[in-house]
Coordinates of C-alpha atoms in Angstrom, one line a residue:
X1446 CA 61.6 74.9 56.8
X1447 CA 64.8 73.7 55.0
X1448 CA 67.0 70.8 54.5
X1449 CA 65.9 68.7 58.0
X1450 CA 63.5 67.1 55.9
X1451 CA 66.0 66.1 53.6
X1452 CA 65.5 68.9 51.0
X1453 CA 66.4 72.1 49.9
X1454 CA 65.0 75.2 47.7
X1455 CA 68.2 75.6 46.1
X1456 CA 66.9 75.2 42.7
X1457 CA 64.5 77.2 43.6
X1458 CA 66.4 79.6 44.1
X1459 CA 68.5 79.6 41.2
X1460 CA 65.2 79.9 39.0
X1461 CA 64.5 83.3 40.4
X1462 CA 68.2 84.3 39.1
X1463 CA 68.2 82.0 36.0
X1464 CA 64.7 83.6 35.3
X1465 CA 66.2 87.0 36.0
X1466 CA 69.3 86.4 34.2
X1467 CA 69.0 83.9 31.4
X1468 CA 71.9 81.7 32.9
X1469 CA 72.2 80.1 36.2
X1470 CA 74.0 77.0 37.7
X1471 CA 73.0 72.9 38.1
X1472 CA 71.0 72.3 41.8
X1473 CA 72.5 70.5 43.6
X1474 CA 69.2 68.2 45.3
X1475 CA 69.4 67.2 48.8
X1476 CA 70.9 63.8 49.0
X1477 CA 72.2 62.5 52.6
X1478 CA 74.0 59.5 51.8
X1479 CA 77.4 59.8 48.9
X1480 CA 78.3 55.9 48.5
X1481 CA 76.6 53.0 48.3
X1482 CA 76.4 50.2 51.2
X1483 CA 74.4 48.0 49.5
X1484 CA 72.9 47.6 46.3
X1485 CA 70.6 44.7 45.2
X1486 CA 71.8 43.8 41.4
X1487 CA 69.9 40.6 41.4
X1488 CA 66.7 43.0 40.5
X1489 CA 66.6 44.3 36.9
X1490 CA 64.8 47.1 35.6
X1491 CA 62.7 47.9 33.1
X1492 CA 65.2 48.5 29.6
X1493 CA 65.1 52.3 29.4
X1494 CA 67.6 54.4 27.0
X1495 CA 69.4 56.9 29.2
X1496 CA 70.1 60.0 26.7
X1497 CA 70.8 63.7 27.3
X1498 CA 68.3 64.9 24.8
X1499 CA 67.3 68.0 23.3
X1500 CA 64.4 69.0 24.0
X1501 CA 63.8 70.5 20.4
X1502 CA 64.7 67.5 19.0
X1503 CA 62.3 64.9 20.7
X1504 CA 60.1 63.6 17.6
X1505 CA 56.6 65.3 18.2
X1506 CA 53.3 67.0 16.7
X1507 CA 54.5 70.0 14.8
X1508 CA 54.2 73.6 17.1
X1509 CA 50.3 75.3 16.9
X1510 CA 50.0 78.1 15.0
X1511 CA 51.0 81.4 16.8
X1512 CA 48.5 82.3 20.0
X1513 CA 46.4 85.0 20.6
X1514 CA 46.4 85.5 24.4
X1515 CA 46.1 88.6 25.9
X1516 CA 48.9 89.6 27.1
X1517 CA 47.3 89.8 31.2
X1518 CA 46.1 86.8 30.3
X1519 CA 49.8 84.6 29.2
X1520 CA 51.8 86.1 32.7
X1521 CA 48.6 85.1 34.9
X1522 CA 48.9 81.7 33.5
X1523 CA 52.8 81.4 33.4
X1524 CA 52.8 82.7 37.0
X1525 CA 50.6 79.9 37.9
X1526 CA 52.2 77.3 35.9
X1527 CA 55.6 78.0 37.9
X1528 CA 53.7 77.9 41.0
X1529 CA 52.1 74.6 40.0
X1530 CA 55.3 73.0 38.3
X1531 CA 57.8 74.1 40.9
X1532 CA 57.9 70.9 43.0
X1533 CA 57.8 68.8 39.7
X1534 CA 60.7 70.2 38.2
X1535 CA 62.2 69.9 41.6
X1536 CA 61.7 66.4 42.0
X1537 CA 62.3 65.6 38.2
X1538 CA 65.7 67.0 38.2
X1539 CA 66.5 65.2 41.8
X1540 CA 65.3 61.8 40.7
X1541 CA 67.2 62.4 37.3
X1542 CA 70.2 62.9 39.0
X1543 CA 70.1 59.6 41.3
X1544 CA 68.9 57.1 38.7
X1545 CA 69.1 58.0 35.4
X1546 CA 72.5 60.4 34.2
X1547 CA 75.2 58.3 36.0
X1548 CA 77.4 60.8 35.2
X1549 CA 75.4 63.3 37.5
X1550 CA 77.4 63.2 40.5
X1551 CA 74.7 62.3 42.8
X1552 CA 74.0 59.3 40.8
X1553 CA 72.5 56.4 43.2
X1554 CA 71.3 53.2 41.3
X1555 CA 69.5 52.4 38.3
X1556 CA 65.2 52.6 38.7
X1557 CA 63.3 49.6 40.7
X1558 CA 66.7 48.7 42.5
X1559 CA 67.2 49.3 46.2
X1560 CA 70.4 51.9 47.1
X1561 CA 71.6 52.0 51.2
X1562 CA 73.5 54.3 52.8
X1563 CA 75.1 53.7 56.2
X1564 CA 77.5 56.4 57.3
X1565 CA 77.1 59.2 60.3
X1566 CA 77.6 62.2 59.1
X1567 CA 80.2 64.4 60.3
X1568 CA 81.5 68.2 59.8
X1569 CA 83.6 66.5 57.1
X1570 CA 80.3 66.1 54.9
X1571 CA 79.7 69.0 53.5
X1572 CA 77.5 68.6 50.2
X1573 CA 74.2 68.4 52.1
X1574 CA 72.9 71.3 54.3
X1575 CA 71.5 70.1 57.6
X1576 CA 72.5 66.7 57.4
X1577 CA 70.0 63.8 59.1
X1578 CA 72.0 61.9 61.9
X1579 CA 69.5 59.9 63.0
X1580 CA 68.5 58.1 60.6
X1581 CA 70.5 56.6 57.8
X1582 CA 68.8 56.5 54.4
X1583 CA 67.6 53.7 51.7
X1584 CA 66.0 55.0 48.0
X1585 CA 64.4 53.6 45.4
X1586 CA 62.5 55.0 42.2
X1587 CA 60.0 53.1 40.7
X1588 CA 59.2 52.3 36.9
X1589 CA 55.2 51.4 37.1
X1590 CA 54.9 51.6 33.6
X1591 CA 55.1 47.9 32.4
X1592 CA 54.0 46.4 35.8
X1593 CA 54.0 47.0 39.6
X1594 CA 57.0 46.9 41.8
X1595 CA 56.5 45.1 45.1
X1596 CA 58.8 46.5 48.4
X1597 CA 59.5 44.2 51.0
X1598 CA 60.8 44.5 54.3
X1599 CA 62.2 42.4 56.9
X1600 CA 60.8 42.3 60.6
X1601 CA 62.3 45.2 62.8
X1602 CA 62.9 44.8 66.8
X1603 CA 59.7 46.8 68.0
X1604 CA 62.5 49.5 69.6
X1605 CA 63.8 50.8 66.1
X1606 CA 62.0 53.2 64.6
X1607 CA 61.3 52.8 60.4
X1608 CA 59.4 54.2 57.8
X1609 CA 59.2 54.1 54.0
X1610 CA 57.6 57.2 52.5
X1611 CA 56.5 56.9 49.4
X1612 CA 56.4 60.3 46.9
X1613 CA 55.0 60.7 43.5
X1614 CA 55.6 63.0 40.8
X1615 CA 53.6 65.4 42.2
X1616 CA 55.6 65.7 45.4
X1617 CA 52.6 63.9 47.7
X1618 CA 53.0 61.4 49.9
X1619 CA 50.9 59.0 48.7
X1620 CA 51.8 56.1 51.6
X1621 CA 53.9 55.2 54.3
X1622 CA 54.9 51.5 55.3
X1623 CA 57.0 51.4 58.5
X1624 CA 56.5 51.5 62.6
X1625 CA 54.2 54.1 62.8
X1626 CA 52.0 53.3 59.3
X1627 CA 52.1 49.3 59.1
X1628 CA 54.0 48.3 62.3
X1629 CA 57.6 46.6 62.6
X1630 CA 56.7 42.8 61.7
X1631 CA 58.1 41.8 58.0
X1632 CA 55.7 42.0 55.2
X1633 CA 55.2 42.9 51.1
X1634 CA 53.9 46.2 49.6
X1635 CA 53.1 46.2 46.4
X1636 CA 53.3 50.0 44.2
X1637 CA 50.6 49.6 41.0
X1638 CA 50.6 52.8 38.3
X1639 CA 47.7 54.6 37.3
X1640 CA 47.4 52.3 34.0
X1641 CA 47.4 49.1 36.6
X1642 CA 44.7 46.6 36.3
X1643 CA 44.2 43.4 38.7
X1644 CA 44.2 41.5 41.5
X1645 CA 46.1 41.9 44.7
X1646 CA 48.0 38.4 44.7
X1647 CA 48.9 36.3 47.6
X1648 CA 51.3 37.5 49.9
X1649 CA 50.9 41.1 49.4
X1650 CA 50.2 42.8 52.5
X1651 CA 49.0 46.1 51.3
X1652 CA 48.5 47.9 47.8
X1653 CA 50.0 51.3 47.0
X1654 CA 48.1 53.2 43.8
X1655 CA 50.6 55.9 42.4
X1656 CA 48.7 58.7 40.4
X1657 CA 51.9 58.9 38.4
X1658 CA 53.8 56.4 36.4
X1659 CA 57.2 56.8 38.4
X1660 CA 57.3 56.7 42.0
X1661 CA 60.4 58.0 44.2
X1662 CA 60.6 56.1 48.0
X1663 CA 63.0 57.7 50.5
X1664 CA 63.3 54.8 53.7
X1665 CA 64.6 55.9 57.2
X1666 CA 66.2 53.5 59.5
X1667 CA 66.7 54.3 63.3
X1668 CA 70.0 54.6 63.8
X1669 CA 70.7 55.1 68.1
X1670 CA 74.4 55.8 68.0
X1671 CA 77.2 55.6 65.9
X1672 CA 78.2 52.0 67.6
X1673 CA 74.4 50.7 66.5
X1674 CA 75.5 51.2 62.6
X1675 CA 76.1 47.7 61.7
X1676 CA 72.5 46.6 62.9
X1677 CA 71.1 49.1 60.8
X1678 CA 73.1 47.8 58.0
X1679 CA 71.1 44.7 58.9
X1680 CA 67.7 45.9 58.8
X1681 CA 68.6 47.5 55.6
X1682 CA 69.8 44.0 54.2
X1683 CA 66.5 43.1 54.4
X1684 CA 64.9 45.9 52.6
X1685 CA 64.5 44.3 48.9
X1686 CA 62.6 45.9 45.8
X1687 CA 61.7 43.8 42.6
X1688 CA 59.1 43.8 40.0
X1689 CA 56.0 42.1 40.8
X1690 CA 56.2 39.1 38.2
X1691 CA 59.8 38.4 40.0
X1692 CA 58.4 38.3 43.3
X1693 CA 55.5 36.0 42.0
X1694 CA 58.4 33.7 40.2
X1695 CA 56.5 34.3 36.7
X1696 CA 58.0 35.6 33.4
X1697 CA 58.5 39.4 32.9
X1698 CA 56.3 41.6 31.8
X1699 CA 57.0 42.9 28.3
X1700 CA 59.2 46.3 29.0
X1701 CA 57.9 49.5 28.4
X1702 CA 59.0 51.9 25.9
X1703 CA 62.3 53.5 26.3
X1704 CA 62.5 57.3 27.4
X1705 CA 64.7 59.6 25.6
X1706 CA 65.2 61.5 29.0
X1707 CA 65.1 65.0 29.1
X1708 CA 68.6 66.3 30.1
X1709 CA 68.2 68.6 33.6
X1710 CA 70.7 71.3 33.6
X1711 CA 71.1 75.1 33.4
X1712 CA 69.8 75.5 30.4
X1713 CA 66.8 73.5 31.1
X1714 CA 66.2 73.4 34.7
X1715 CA 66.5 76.8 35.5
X1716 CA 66.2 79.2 32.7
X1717 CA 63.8 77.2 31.0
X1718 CA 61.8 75.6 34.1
X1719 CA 58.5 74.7 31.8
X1720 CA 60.2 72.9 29.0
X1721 CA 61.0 70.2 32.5
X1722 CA 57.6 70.4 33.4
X1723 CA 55.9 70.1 29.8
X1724 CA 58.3 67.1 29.7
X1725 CA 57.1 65.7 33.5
X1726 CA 53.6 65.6 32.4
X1727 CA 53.8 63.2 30.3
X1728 CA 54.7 60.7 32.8
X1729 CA 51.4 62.3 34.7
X1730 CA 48.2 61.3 33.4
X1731 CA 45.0 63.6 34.2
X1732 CA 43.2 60.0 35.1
X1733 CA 41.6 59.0 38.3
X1734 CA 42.0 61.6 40.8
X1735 CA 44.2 63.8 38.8
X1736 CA 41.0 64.5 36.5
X1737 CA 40.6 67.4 38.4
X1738 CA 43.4 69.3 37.0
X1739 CA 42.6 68.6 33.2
X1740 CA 40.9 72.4 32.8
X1741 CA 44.3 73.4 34.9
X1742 CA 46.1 71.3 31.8
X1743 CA 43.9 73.0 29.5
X1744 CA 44.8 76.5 30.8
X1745 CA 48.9 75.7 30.7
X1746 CA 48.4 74.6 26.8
X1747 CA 47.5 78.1 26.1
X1748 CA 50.5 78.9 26.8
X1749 CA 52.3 76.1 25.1
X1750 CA 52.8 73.7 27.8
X1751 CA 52.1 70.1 27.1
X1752 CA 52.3 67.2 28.0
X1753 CA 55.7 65.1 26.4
X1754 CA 55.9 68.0 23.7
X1755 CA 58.4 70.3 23.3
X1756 CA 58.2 73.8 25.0
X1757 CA 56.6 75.8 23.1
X1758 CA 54.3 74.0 21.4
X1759 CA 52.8 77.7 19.9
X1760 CA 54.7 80.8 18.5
X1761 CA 55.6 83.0 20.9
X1762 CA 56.5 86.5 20.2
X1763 CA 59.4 88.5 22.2
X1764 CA 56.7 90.3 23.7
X1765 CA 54.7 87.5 24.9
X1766 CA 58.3 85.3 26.0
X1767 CA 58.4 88.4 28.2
X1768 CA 55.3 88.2 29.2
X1769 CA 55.8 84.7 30.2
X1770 CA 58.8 85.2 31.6
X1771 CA 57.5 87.6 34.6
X1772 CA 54.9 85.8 35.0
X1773 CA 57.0 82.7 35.9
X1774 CA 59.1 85.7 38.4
X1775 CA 55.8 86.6 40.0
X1776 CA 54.9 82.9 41.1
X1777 CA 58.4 82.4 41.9
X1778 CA 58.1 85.6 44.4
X1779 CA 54.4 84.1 45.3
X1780 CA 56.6 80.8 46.4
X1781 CA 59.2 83.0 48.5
X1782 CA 56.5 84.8 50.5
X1783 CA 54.4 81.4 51.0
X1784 CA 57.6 80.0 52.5
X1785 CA 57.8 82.6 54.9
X1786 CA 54.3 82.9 56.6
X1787 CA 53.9 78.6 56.7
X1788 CA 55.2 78.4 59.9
X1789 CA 54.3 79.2 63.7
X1790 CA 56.5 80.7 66.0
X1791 CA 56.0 79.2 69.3
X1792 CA 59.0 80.3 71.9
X1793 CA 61.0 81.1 69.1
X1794 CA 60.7 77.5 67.2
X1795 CA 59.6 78.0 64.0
X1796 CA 57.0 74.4 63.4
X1797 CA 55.2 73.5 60.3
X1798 CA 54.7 70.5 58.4
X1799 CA 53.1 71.8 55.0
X1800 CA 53.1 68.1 53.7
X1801 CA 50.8 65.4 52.4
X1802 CA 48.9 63.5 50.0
X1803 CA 46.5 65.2 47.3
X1804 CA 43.3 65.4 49.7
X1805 CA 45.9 67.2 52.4
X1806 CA 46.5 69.9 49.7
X1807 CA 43.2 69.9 48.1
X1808 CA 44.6 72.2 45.0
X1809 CA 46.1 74.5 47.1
X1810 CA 49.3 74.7 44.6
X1811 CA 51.0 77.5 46.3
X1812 CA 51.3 75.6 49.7
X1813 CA 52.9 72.3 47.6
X1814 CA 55.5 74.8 46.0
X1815 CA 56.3 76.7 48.9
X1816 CA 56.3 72.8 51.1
X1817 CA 58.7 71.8 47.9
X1818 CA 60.7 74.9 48.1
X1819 CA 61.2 74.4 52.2
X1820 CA 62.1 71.3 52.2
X1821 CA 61.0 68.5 49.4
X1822 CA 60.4 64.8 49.9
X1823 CA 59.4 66.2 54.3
X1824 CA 57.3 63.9 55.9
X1825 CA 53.8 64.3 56.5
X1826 CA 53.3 65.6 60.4
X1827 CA 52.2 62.3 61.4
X1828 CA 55.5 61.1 60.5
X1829 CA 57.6 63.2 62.1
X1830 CA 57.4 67.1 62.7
X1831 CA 60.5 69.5 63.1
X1832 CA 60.4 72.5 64.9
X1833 CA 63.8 74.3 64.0
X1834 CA 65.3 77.8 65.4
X1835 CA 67.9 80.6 65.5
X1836 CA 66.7 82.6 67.9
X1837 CA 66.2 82.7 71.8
X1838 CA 63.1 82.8 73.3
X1839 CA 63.4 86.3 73.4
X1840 CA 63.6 86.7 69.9
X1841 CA 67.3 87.3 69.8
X1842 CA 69.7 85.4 67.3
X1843 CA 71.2 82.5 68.9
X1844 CA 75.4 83.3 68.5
X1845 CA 78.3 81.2 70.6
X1846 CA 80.4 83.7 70.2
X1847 CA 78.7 86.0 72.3
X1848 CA 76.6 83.9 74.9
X1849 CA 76.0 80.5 76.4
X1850 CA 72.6 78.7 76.0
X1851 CA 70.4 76.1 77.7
X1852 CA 67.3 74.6 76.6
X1853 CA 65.6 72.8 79.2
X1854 CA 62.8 70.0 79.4
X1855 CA 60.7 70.4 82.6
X1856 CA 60.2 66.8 84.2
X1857 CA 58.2 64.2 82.1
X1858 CA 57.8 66.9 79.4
X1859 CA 60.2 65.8 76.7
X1860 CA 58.9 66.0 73.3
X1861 CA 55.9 63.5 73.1
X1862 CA 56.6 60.8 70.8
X1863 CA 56.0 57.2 70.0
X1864 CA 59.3 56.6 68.1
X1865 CA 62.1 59.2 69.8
X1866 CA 63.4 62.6 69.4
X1867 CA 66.9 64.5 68.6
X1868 CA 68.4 67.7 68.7
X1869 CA 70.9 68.4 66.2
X1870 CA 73.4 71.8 66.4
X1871 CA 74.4 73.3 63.3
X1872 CA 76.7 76.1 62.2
X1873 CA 74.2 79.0 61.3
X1874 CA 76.2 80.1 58.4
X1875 CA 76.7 77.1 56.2
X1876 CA 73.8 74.8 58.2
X1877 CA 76.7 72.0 58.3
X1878 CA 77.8 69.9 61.2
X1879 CA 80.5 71.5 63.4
X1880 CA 84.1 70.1 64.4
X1881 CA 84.0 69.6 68.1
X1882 CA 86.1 68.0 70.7
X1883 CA 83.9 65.4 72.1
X1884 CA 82.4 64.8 68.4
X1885 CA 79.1 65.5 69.2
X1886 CA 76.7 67.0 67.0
X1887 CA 73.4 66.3 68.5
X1888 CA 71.6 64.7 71.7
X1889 CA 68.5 62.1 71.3
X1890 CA 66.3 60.5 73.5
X1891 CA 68.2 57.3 73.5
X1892 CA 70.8 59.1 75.4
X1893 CA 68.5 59.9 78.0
X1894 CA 69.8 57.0 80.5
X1895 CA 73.4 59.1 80.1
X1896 CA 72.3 62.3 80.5
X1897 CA 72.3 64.0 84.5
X1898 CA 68.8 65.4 85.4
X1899 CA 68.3 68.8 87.5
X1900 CA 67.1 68.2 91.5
X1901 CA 63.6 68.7 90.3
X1902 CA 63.5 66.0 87.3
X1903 CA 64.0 68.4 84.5
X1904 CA 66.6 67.9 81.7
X1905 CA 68.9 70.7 80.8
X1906 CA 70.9 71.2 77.9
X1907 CA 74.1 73.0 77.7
X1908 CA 74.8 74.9 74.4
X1909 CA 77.9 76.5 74.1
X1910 CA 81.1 76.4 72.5
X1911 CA 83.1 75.8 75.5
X1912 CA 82.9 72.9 77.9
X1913 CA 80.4 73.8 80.1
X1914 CA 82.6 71.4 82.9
X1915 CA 82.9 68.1 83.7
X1916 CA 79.5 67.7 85.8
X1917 CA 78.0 69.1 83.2
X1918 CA 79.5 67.3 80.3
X1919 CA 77.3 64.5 79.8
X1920 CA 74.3 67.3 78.7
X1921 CA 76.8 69.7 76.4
X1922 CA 75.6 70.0 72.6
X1923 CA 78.9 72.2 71.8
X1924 CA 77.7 75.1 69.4
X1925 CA 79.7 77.0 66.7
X1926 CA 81.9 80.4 67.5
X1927 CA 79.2 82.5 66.0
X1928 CA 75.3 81.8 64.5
X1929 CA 73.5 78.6 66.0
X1930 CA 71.4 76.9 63.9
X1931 CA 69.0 74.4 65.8
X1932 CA 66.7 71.6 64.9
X1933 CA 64.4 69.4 66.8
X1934 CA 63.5 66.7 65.0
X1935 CA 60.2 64.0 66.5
X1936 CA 59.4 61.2 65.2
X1937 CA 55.9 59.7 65.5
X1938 CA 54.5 62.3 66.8
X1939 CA 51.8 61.4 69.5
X1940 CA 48.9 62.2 68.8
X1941 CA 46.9 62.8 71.7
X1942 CA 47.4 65.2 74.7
X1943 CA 50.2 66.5 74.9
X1944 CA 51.4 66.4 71.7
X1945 CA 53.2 68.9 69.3
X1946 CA 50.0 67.6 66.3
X1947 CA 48.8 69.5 64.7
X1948 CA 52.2 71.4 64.0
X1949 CA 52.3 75.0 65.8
X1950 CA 48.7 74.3 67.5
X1951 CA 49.6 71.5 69.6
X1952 CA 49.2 70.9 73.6
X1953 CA 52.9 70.4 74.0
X1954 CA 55.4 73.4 73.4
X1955 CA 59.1 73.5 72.3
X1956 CA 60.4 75.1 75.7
X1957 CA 62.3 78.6 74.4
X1958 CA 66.3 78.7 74.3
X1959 CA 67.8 81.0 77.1
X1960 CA 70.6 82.8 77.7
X1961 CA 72.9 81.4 80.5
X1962 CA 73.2 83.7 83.4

């Protein structure tokens, strides 16, 4: 599934073409939020050197002498290398372009400081695909190099919904802190690196081991209608990140050394996807549970990926940069067909939830890529789960320009959560919010005590482009003149009968879209 879970496979995407063509053009990474609300200077990070750097240039161990591979052997490898790497170079290029090259566009705030966004999104925004109205957005990307970072939230009122996922290098999710992980009362996290030695101090609620030495956090704030915005702004006032010898009052650690960052565009990126993950590895140590994947390491240097050295680190011939070349197509194609077969149709809604933490994808490598390539930074099922469709339950493409919809909710069968639940319309063309005249874009459960209920209990939904009349006003999601693209999105899932867990198997089923009569 794409962007509901706040990502995209655009770059994806453009590797296939980059790959095919030798050029493409800069991703563009999901990002919901455009300006700041809130930022928290007080907090400094670690002294880092933000350069554009050429690769070739970085000061390393001179390249091996030329390989003798076999030739089956080099595109087997470079085929599973792109299927390993994808979600690395993904996030790598997304988190360089939010805090490090301010000059990126989607540049949010430097690492270890706290960026908010409060806005509802409307047909106006139009950078981000599928855009998440219900829940406003905080980041932060964390330096764990020198010392921990400690996140600290303020209490919540038990009836807003919160979480803070928490995503390393990799692309798992390594933690949560929130309603559903931790509960809604104020506490202190603290986030250690795989180098981290010591003692949990006093007044830290919980400790967060990161397998990798930079840690991205995305932070999801209930928002229940557009009028409820300045609470949320609130709650996220309270949100503060800072490194762990501020929080404890003490001196700084010393810093730790600066990066000559590895410049993400076209030329990197996309036509030359392993010289970002040779770079990426560098900041992912084989230690501790990554040992695993030190033959796997071993494997990609026979190729002349390495870890912080410059791609290639052997000779490669033209043959063999073909070689490697479709081999990186062929996991690439792998990724595409993955995507396609994750999910479950069940009455036309397409549900899966292909995310987690390393045990979840227990070296399965194709299922993180293809999870990465759906949707990067999703949450794990638990979380939230998000059935999504553009068909009937007949199978037939949902399209306001040729017929009127409802999707209805038998009595006491709404989607089973803990937290609440939305459905959002979208223009099946571009996936954006459309213009409407009541300026409605989706329907949640905290409209329930607005919307009018059937005879028998049951909750109907009106989907059309038209006004489907004042008595039935209060239920209209208005849908585009043409394609419908739908998402259900449920947070906290329950977890016991009926419930939509596990995705696509679950006691409780998305009731099928049908055509009005």
């Amino acid at each position: 599934m794409s962007t509901p879970r706040f990502g995209q496979g655009i770059l994806a995407a453009a590797l296939i073409l980059a790959l095919l063509s030798g050029c493409g053009t800069k991703p563009d990474p999901a990002a919901p939020a455009k300006t700041p609300e809130t930022k928290t200077p007080e907090v400094k990070s670690p002294e880092t050197k933000t350069t554009e750097t050429d690769p070739a240039a970085v000061d390393t161990p001179a390249a091996k002498t030329p390989d003798t591979t076999a030739a089956t052997d080099m595109t087997a490898i470079a085929e599973e290398a792109m299927i390993y790497g994808l979600p690395l170079v993904m996030n790598y290029t997304a988190v360089n372009e939010y805090f490090i090259n301010e000059e990126s566009g989607q540049y949010k705030c430097p690492m270890n400081q706290l960026y908010n966004s409060a806005q509802v999104f409307t047909p106006a925004d139009t950078a981000i695909v599928t855009p998440n109205s219900d829940t406003p957005y905080s980041f932060f990307c964390a330096d764990l190099r020198a010392e921990p970072i400690v996140f600290s939230v303020p209490a919540v009122e038990k009836s807003r919904y919160y979480a803070v996922q928490l995503v390393d290098m990799y692309t798992f999710n390594y933690g949560y802190v929130g309603s559903r992980a931790t509960g809604n009362e104020a506490g202190s996290y603290m986030i250690t690196g795989p180098n981290w030695k010591g003692e949990t101090p006093p007044g830290i609620a919980k400790v967060f081991p990161c397998e990798t030495e930079f840690s991205f956090a995305v932070i999801r704030t209930q928002l229940f209608n557009p009028a409820d915005m300045d609470n949320v702004k609130k709650v996220q006032a309270g949100y503060k990140v800072e490194t762990l010898s501020a929080f404890l009052k003490q001196p700084a650690a010393s810093p730790a050394p600066q990066i000559d960052w590895l410049k993400v565009d076209k030329e990197i990126a996309q036509k030359d996807p392993f010289a970002v993950l040779s770079f990426v590895l560098q900041f992912c140590p084989p230690t501790g549970p990554a040992k695993v994947e030190e033959s796997l390491r071993a494997r990609f240097a026979k190729i002349g990926i390495e870890a912080g050295k410059p791609f290639p680190t052997i000779e490669l011939t033209a043959a063999q940069q073909a070689e490697l070349k479709a081999g990186a197509i062929a996991g690439m194609k792998k990724v595409k067909e993955k995507v396609a077969t994750v999910g479950t149709d069940v009455n036309g809604w397409q549900i899966s939830s292909p995310m987690g933490d390393r045990a979840f994808f227990n070296g399965d490598w194709l299922l993180r890529a293809a999870a990465a390539d759906a949707g990067i930074y999703a949450n794990d099922a638990v979380e939230a789960t998000y059935p999504f469709t553009r068909v009937d339950e007949n199978g037939q493409t949902l399209d306001g320009s040729k017929h009127n919809y409802t999707l209805t909710f038998a009595d006491d069968a709404y989607p089973p959560v803990n937290a609440f639940w939305s459905v959002t319309m979208y223009d099946g063309k571009t996936q954006l919010l459309i213009d409407n005249p009541i300026n409605r874009y989706l329907i949640n459960s905290p409209m329930l005590p607005e919307l009018k209920k059937n005879e028998d209990g049951s909750l109907t939904l009106y989907i059309q482009k038209d006004s489907p009349g004042e008595e039935k006003a209060s239920n209209w999601l208005p849908a585009p003149d043409g394609p419908i693209y739908l998402v259900m999105r449920l947070y906290w899932p329950k977890e016991t009968p009926p419930s939509i867990l596990p995705p696509g198997k679950g006691t409780w089923k998305p009731p099928g879209i049908k055509q009005a009569e």
